[in-house]
Coordinates of N, CA and C in Angstrom, one line a residue:
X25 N -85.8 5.9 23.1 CA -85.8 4.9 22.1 C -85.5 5.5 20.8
X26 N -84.1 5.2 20.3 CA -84.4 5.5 18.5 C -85.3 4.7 17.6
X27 N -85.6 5.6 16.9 CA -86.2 5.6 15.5 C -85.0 4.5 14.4
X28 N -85.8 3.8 13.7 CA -84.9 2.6 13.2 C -85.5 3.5 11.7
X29 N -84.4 4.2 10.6 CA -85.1 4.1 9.3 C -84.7 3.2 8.5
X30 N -85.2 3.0 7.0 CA -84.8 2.4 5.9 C -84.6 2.6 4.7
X31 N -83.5 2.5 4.2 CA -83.5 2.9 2.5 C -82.7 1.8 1.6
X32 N -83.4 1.9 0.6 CA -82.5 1.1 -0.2 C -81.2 1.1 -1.1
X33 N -80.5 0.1 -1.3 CA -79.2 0.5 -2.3 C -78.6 -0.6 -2.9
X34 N -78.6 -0.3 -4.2 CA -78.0 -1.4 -5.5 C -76.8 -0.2 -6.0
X35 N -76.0 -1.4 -6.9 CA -75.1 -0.8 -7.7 C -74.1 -1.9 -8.0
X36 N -74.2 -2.7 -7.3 CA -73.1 -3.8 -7.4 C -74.0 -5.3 -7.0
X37 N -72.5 -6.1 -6.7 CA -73.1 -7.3 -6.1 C -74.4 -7.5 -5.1
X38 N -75.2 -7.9 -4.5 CA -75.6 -7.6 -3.1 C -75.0 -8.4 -1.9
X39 N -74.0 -8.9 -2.3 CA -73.3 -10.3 -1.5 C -72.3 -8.9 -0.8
X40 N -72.1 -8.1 -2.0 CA -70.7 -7.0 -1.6 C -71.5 -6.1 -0.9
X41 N -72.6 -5.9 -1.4 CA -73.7 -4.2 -0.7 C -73.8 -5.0 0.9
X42 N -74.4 -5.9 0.8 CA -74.7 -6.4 1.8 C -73.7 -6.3 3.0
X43 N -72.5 -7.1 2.4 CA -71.2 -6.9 3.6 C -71.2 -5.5 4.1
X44 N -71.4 -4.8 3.0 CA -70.7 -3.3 3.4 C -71.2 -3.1 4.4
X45 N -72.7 -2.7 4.6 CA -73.7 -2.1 5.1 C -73.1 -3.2 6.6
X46 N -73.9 -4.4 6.6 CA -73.5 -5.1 8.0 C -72.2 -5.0 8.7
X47 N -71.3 -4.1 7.7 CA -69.9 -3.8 8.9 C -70.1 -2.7 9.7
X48 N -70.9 -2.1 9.3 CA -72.0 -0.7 10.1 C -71.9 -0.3 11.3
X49 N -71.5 0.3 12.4 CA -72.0 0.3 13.5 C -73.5 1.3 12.4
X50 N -74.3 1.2 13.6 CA -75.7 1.6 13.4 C -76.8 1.3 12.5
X51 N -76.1 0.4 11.7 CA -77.1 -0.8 11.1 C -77.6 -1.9 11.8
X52 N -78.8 -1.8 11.7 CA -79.3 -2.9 12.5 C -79.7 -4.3 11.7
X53 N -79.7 -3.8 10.6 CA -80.2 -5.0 9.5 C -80.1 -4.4 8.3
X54 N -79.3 -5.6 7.3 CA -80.3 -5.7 6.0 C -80.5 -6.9 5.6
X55 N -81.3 -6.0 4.3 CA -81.9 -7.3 3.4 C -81.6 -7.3 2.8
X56 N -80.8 -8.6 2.4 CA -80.2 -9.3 0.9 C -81.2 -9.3 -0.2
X57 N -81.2 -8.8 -1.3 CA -82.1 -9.6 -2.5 C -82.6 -8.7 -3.8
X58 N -83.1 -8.2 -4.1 CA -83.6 -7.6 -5.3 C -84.5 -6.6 -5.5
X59 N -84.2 -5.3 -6.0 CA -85.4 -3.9 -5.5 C -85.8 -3.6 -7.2
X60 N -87.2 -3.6 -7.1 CA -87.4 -3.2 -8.5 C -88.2 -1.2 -7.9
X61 N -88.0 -0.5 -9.4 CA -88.3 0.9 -8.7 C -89.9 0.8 -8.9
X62 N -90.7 1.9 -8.0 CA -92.5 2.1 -8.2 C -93.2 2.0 -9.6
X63 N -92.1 2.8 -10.5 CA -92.6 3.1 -11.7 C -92.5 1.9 -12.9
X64 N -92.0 0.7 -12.2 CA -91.5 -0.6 -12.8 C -91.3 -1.9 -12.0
X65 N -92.6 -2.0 -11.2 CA -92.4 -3.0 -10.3 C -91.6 -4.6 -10.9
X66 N -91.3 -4.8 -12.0 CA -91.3 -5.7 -12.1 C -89.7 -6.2 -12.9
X67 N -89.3 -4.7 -12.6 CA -87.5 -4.6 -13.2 C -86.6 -4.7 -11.8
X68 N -86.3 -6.2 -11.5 CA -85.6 -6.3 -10.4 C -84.2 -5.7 -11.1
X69 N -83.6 -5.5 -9.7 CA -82.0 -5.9 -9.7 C -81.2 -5.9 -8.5
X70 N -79.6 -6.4 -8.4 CA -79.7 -6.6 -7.6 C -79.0 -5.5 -6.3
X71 N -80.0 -5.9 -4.8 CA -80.0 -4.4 -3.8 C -80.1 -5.0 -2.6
X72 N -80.0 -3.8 -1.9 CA -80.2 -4.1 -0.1 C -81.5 -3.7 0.6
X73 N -82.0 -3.8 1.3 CA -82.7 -2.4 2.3 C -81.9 -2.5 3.7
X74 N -81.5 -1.3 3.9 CA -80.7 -1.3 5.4 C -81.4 -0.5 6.2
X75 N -81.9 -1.0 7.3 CA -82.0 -0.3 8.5 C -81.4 0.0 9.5
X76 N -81.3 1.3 9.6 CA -80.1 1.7 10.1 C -80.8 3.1 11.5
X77 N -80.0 3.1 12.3 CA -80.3 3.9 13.5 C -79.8 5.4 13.2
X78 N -80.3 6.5 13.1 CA -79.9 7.9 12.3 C -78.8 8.7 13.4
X79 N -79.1 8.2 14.6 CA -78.7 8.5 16.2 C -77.3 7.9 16.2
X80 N -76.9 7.0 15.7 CA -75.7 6.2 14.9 C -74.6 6.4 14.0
X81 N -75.8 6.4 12.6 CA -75.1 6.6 11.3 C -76.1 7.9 10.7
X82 N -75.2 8.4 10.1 CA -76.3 9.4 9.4 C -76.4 8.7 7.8
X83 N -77.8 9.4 7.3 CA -78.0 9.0 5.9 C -77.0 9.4 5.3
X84 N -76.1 10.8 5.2 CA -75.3 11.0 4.4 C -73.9 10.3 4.5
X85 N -73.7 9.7 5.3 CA -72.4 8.9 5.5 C -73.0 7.4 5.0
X86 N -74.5 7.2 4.8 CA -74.5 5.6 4.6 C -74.8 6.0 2.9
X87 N -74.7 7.1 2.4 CA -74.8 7.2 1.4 C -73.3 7.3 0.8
X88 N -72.8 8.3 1.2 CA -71.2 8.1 0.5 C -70.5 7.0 0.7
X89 N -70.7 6.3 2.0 CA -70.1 4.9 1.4 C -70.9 4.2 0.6
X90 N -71.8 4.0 0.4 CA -72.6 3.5 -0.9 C -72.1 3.8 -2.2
X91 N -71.7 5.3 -2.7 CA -71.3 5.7 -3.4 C -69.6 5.2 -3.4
X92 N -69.0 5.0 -2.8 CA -67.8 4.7 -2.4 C -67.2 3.5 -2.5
X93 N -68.2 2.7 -3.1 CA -68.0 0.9 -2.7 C -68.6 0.3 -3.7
X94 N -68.7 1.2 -4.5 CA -69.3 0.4 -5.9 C -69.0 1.8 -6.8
X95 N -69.3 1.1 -8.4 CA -68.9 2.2 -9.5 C -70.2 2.9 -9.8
X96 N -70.2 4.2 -9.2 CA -71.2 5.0 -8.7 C -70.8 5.8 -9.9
X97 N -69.7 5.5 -10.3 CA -69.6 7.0 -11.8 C -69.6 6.2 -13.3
X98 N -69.6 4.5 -13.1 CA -69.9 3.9 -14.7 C -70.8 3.5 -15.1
X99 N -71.2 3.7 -16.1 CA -72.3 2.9 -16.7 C -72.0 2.1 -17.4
X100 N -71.4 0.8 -16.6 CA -71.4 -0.4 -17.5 C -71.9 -1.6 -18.1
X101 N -71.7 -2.3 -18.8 CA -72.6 -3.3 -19.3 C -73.7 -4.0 -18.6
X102 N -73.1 -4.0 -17.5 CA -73.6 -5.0 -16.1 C -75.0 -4.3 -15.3
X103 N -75.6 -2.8 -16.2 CA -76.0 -2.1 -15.1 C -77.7 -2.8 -14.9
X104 N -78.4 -3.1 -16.1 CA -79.5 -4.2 -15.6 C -79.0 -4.9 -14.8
X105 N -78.0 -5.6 -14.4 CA -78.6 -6.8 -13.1 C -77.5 -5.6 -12.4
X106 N -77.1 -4.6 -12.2 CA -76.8 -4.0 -11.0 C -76.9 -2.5 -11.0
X107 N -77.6 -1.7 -11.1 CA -78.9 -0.7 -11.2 C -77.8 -0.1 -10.0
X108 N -77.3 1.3 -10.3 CA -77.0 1.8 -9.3 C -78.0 2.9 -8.7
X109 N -78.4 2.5 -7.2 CA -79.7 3.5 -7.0 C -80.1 3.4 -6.0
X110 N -80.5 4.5 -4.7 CA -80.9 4.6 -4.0 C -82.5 4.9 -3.7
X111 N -82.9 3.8 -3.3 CA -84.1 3.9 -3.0 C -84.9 4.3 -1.8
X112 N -86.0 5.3 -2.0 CA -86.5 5.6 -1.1 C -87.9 4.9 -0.9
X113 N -88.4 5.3 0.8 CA -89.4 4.6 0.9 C -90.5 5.5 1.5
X114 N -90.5 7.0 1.9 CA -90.8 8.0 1.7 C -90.8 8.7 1.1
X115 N -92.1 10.0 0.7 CA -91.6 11.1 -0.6 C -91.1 11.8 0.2
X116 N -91.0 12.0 1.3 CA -89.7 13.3 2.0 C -88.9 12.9 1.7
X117 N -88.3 11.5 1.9 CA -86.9 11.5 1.6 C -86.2 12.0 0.3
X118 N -87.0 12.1 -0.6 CA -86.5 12.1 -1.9 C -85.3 13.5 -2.2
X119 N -86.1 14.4 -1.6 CA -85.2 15.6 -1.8 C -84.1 15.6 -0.7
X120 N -84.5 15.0 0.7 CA -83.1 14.8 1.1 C -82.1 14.1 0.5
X121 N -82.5 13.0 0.1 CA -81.7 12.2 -1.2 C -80.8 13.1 -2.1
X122 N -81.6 13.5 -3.0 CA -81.3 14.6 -4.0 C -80.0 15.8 -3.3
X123 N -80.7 16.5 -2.4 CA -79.9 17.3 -1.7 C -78.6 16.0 -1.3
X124 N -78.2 15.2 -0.5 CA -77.0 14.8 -0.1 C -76.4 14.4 -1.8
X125 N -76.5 13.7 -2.4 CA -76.6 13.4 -3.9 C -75.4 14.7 -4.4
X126 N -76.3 16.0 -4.4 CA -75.4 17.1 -4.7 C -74.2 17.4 -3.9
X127 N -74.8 17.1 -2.6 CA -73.2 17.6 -1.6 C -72.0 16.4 -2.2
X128 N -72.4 15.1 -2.2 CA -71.2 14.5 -2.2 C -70.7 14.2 -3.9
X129 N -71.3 14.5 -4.2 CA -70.5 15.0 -6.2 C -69.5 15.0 -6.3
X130 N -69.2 16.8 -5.2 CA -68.2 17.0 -4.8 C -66.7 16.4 -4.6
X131 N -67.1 15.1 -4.2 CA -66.0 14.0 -3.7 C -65.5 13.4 -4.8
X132 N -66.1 13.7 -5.7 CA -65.8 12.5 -7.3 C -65.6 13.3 -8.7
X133 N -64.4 12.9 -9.1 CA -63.8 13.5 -10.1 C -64.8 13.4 -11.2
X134 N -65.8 12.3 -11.5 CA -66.8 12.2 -12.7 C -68.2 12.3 -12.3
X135 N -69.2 12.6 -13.1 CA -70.1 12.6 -12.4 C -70.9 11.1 -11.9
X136 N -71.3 11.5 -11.0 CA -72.7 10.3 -10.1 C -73.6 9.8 -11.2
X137 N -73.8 8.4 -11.8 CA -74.8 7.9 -12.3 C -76.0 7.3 -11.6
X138 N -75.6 7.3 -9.9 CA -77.0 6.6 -8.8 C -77.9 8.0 -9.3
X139 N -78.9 6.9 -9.5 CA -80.4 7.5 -9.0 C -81.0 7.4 -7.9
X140 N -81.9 8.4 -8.1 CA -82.6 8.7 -6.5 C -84.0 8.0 -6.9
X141 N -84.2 6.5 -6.4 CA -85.5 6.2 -6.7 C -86.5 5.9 -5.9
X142 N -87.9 5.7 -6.2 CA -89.0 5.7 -5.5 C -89.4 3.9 -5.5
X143 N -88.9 3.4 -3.9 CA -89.2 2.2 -4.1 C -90.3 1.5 -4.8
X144 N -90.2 0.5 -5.1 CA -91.7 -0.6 -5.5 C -91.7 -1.6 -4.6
X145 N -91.0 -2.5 -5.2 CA -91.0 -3.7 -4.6 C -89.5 -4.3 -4.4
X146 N -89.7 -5.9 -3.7 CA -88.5 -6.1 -2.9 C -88.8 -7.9 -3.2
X147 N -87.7 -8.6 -3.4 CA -87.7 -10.1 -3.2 C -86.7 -10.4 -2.5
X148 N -86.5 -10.9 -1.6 CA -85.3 -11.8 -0.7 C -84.9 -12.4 -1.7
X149 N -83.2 -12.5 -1.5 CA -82.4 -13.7 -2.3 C -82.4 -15.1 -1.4
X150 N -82.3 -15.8 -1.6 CA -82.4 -17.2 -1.4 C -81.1 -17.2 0.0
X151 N -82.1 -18.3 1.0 CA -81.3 -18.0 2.4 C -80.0 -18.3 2.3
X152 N -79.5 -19.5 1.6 CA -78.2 -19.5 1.6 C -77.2 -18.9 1.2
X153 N -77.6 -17.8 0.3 CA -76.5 -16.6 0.3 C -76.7 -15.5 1.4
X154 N -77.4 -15.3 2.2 CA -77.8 -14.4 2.6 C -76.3 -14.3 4.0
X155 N -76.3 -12.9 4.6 CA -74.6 -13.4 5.1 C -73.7 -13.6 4.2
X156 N -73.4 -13.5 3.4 CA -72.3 -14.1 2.3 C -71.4 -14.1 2.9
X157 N -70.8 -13.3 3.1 CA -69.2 -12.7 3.6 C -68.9 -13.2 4.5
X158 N -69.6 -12.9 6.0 CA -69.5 -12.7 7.2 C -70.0 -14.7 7.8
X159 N -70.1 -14.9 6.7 CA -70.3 -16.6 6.9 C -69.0 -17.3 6.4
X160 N -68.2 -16.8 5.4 CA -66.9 -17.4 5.4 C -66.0 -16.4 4.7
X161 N -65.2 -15.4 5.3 CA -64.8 -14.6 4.3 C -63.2 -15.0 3.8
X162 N -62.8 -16.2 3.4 CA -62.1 -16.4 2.9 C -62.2 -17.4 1.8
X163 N -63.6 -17.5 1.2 CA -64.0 -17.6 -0.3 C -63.4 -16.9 -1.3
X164 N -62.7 -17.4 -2.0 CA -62.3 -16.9 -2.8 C -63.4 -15.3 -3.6
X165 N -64.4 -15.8 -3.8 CA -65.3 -14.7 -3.9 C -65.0 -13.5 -3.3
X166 N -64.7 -13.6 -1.5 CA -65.7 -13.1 -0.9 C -64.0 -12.1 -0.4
X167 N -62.5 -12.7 -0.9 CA -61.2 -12.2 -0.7 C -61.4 -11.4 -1.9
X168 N -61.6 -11.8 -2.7 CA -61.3 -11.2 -4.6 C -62.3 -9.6 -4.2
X169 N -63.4 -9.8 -4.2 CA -64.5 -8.6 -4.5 C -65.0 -8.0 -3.2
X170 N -64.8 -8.9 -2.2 CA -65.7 -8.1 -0.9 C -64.8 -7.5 0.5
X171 N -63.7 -8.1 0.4 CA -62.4 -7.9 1.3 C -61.7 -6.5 1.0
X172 N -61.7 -6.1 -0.3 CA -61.0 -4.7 -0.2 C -62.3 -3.4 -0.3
X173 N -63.5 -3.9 -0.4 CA -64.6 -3.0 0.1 C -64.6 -2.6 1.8
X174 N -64.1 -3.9 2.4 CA -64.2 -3.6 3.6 C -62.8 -3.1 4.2
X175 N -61.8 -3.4 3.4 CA -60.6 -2.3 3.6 C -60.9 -1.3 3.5
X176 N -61.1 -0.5 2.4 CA -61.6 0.8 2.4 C -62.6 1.2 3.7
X177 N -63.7 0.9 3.9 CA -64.3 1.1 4.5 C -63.5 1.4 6.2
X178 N -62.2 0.4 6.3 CA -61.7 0.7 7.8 C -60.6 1.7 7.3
X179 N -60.4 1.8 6.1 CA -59.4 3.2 5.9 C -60.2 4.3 6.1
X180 N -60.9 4.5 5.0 CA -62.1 5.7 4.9 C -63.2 6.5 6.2
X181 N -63.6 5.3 6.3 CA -64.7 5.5 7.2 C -65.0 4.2 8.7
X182 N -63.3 4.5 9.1 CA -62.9 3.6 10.5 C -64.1 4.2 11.5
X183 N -64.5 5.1 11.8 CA -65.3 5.8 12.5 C -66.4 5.1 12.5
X184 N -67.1 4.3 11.4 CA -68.2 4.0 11.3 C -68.2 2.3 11.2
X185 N -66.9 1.8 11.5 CA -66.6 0.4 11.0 C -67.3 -0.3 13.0
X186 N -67.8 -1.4 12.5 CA -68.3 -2.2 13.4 C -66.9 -2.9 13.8
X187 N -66.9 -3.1 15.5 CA -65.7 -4.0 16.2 C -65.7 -5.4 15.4
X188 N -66.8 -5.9 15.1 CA -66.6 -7.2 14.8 C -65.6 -7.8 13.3
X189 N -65.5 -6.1 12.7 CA -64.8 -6.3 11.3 C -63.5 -6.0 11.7
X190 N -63.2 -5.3 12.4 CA -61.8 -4.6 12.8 C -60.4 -5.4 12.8

């Protein structure tokens, strides 16, 4: 029997984090809605938590697509309600964090603005967003901003793309 772990990730929409992650093979779930960090329980924004099978996906590939699928190198206006950051929910993880963080730099011509943070807390978004994409993906929404995340994702990282997206 595998081991299911969990980590978190903001940086964009969560309607868009969300799709990404559920095109997954080896995701088993996430969660739609809002991660504030330990050191500020009460500074939501908006994130995922993915559970994901390590025997499957590795963390470092559910990290560079993370990094890969949202603007991991801007700090723009929008970064209060979309906090680019990975959250952990052990202190081991932190440095593996950190360590993959440095390997995949490498891949980006500017530097990485995600942080490596120490979860707090977590609110669900409201059920009827939840699924966004995968409930109708020919929303205008969901063609404009979530459709060429998941192109990439079957260009980039086909290896890791779920049949059901293909």
């Amino acid at each position: 029997m595998n081991k299911v772990f969990k980590v978190g990730f903001g940086g964009g929409c969560h309607w868009c984090t969300e799709a990404v992650f559920m095109a997954l093979n080896g995701v088993e779930k996430v969660e739609q809605g809002f991660i504030a960090p330990k050191e500020n329980p009460t500074d939501f924004s908006e994130a995922v938590i993915v559970h994901y099978n390590a025997a499957v996906i590795s963390l470092k590939d559910l990290v560079a697509i993370h990094l890969d699928t949202h603007k991991s190198t801007e700090n723009h206006s929008m970064r209060n309600k979309y906090r680019s950051g990975i959250y952990f929910f052990k202190q081991a993880d932190e440095l593996v964090l950190k360590g993959i963080m440095t390997d995949v730099q490498q891949d980006f011509k500017t530097s990485l603005i995600t942080a490596v943070i120490p979860f707090g807390a977590f609110k669900s978004s409201e059920e009827r967003f939840q699924n966004y994409y995968f409930n109708d993906t020919e929303k205008p929404f969901c063609r404009t901003h979530i459709s060429p995340k998941i192109k990439l994702l079957k260009e980039k990282y086909a290896k890791h793309v779920s049949a059901k997206v293909q």
